[in-house]
Short mmCIF file of C-alpha atoms and ligand atoms in Angstrom, two decimals:
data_model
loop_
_atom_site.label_atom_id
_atom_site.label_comp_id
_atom_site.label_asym_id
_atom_site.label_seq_id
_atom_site.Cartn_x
_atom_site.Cartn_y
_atom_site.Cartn_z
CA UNK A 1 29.54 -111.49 190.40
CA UNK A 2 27.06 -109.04 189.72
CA UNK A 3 25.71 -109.00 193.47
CA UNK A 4 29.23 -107.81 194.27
CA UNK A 5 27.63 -104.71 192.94
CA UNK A 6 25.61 -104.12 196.14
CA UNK A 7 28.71 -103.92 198.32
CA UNK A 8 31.45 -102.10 198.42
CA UNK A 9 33.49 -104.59 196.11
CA UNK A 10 35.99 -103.23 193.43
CA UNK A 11 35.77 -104.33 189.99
CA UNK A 12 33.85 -107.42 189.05
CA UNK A 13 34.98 -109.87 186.04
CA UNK A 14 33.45 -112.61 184.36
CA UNK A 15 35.35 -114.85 181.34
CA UNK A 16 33.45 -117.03 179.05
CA UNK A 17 35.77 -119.62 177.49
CA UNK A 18 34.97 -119.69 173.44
CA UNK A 19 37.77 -121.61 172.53
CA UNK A 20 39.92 -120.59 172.22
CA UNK A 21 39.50 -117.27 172.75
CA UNK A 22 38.50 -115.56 175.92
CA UNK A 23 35.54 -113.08 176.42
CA UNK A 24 35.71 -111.24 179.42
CA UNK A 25 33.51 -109.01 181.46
CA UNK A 26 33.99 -106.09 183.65
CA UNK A 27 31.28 -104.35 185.53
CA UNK A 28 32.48 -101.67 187.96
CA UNK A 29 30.47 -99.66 190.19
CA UNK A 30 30.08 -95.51 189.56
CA UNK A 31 27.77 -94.54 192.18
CA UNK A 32 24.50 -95.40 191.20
CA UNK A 33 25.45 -96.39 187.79
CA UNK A 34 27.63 -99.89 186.48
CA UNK A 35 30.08 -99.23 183.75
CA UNK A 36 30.06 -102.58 181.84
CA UNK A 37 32.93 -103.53 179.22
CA UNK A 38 33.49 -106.86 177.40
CA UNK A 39 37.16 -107.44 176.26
CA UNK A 40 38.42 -110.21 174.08
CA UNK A 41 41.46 -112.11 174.23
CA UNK A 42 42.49 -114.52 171.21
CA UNK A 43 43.33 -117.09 173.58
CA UNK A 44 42.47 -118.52 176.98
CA UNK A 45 45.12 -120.53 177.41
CA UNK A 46 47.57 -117.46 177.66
CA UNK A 47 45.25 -114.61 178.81
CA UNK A 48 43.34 -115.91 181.61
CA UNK A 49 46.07 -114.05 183.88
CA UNK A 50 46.00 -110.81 181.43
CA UNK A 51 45.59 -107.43 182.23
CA UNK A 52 42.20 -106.01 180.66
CA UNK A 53 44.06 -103.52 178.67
CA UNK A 54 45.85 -106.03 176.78
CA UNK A 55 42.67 -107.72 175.40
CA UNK A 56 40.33 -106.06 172.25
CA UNK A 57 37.60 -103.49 174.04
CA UNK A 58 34.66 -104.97 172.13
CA UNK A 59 31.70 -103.24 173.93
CA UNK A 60 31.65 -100.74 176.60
CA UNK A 61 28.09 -98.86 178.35
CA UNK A 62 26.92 -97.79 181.59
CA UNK A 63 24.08 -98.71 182.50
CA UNK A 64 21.92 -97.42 186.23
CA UNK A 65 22.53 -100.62 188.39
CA UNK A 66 18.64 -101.42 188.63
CA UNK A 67 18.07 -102.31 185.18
CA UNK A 68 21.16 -104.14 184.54
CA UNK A 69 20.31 -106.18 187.54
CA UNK A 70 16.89 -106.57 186.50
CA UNK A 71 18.21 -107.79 182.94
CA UNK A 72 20.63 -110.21 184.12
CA UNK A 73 17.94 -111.94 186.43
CA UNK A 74 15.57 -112.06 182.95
CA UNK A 75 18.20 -113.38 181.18
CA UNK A 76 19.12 -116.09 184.02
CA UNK A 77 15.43 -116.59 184.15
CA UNK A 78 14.88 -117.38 180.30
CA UNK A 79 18.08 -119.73 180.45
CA UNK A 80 17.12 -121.82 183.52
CA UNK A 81 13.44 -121.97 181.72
CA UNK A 82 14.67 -123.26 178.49
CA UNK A 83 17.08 -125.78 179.35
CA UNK A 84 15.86 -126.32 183.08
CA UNK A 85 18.25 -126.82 185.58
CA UNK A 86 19.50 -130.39 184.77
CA UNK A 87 19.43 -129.30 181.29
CA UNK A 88 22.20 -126.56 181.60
CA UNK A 89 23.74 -128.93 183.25
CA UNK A 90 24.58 -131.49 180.30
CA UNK A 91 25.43 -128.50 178.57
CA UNK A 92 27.97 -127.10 180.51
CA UNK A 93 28.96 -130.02 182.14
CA UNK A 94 31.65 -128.39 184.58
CA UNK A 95 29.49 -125.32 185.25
CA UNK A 96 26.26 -126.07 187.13
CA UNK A 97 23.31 -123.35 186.91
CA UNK A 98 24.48 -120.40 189.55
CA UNK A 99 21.02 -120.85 191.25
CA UNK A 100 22.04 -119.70 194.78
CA UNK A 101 24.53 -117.09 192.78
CA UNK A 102 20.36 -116.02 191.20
CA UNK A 103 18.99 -115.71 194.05
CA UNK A 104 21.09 -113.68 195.99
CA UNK A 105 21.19 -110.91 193.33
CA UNK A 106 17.38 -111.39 192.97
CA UNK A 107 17.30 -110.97 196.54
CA UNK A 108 19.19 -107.64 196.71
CA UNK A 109 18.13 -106.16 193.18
CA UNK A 110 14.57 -106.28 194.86
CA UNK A 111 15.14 -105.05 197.99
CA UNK A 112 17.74 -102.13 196.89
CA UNK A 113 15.91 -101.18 193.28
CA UNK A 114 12.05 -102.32 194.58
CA UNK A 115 11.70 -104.00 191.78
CA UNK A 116 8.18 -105.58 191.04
CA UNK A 117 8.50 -106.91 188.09
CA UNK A 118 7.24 -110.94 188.11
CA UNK A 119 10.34 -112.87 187.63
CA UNK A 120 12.19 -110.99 190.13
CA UNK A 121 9.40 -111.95 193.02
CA UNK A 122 9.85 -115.62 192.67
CA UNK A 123 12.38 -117.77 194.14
CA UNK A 124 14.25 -120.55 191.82
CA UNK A 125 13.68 -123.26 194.84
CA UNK A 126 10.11 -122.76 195.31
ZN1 ZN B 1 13.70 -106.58 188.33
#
């Protein structure tokens, strides 16, 4: 999703299922910058084929594209450290850890933004 950012891809959404309600995530590209908004929708059953508009506009920033990269790898990071990868697992039984998803955007965020920090140097399969 968010190494979609490194192309020339439109808008990029995510949805978290809270049941019932729907959380949803846009990032879209502005040049050097990603404009990120989370919408909500009072139920996933009905607006999982919903126009953004129609949800609630809970949160909306943009952000350069380096350091949200760099802060969804950290977050990643801290998730697949606390729970481990088998962990994550059990808890979200039909969604296994995006590892490969990780390190492709770990991959470009370091090679477009040079970033050095430590937990963007390492790779998940090592
Ligand atoms: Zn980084």
């Amino acid at each position: 999703m968010v190494a979609g950012l490194y192309g020339a891809a439109g808008p990029q959404r995510v949805s978290f299922d809270l049941e019932p309600a729907e959380v949803r995530w846009r990032l879209r590209r502005q040049g050097a910058d990603v404009e990120i908004a989370i919408y909500r929708f009072p139920d996933m059953s009905t607006s999982w084929d919903t126009p953004d508009a129609e949800g609630t506009r809970c949160w909306n920033s943009t952000q350069p594209r380096a350091v949200l990269s760099h802060a969804v790898v950290e977050a990643a990071e801290t998730v697949l450290r606390l729970h481990g990868e088998a962990g994550y697992r059990k808890k979200w039984i039909e969604h296994s850890f995006p590892v490969a998803a990780l390190d492709g955007l770990r991959q470009l965020h370091r090679r477009n933004d040079e970033c050095r920090h430590e937990n963007c140097q390492v790779s998940t399969d090592s």
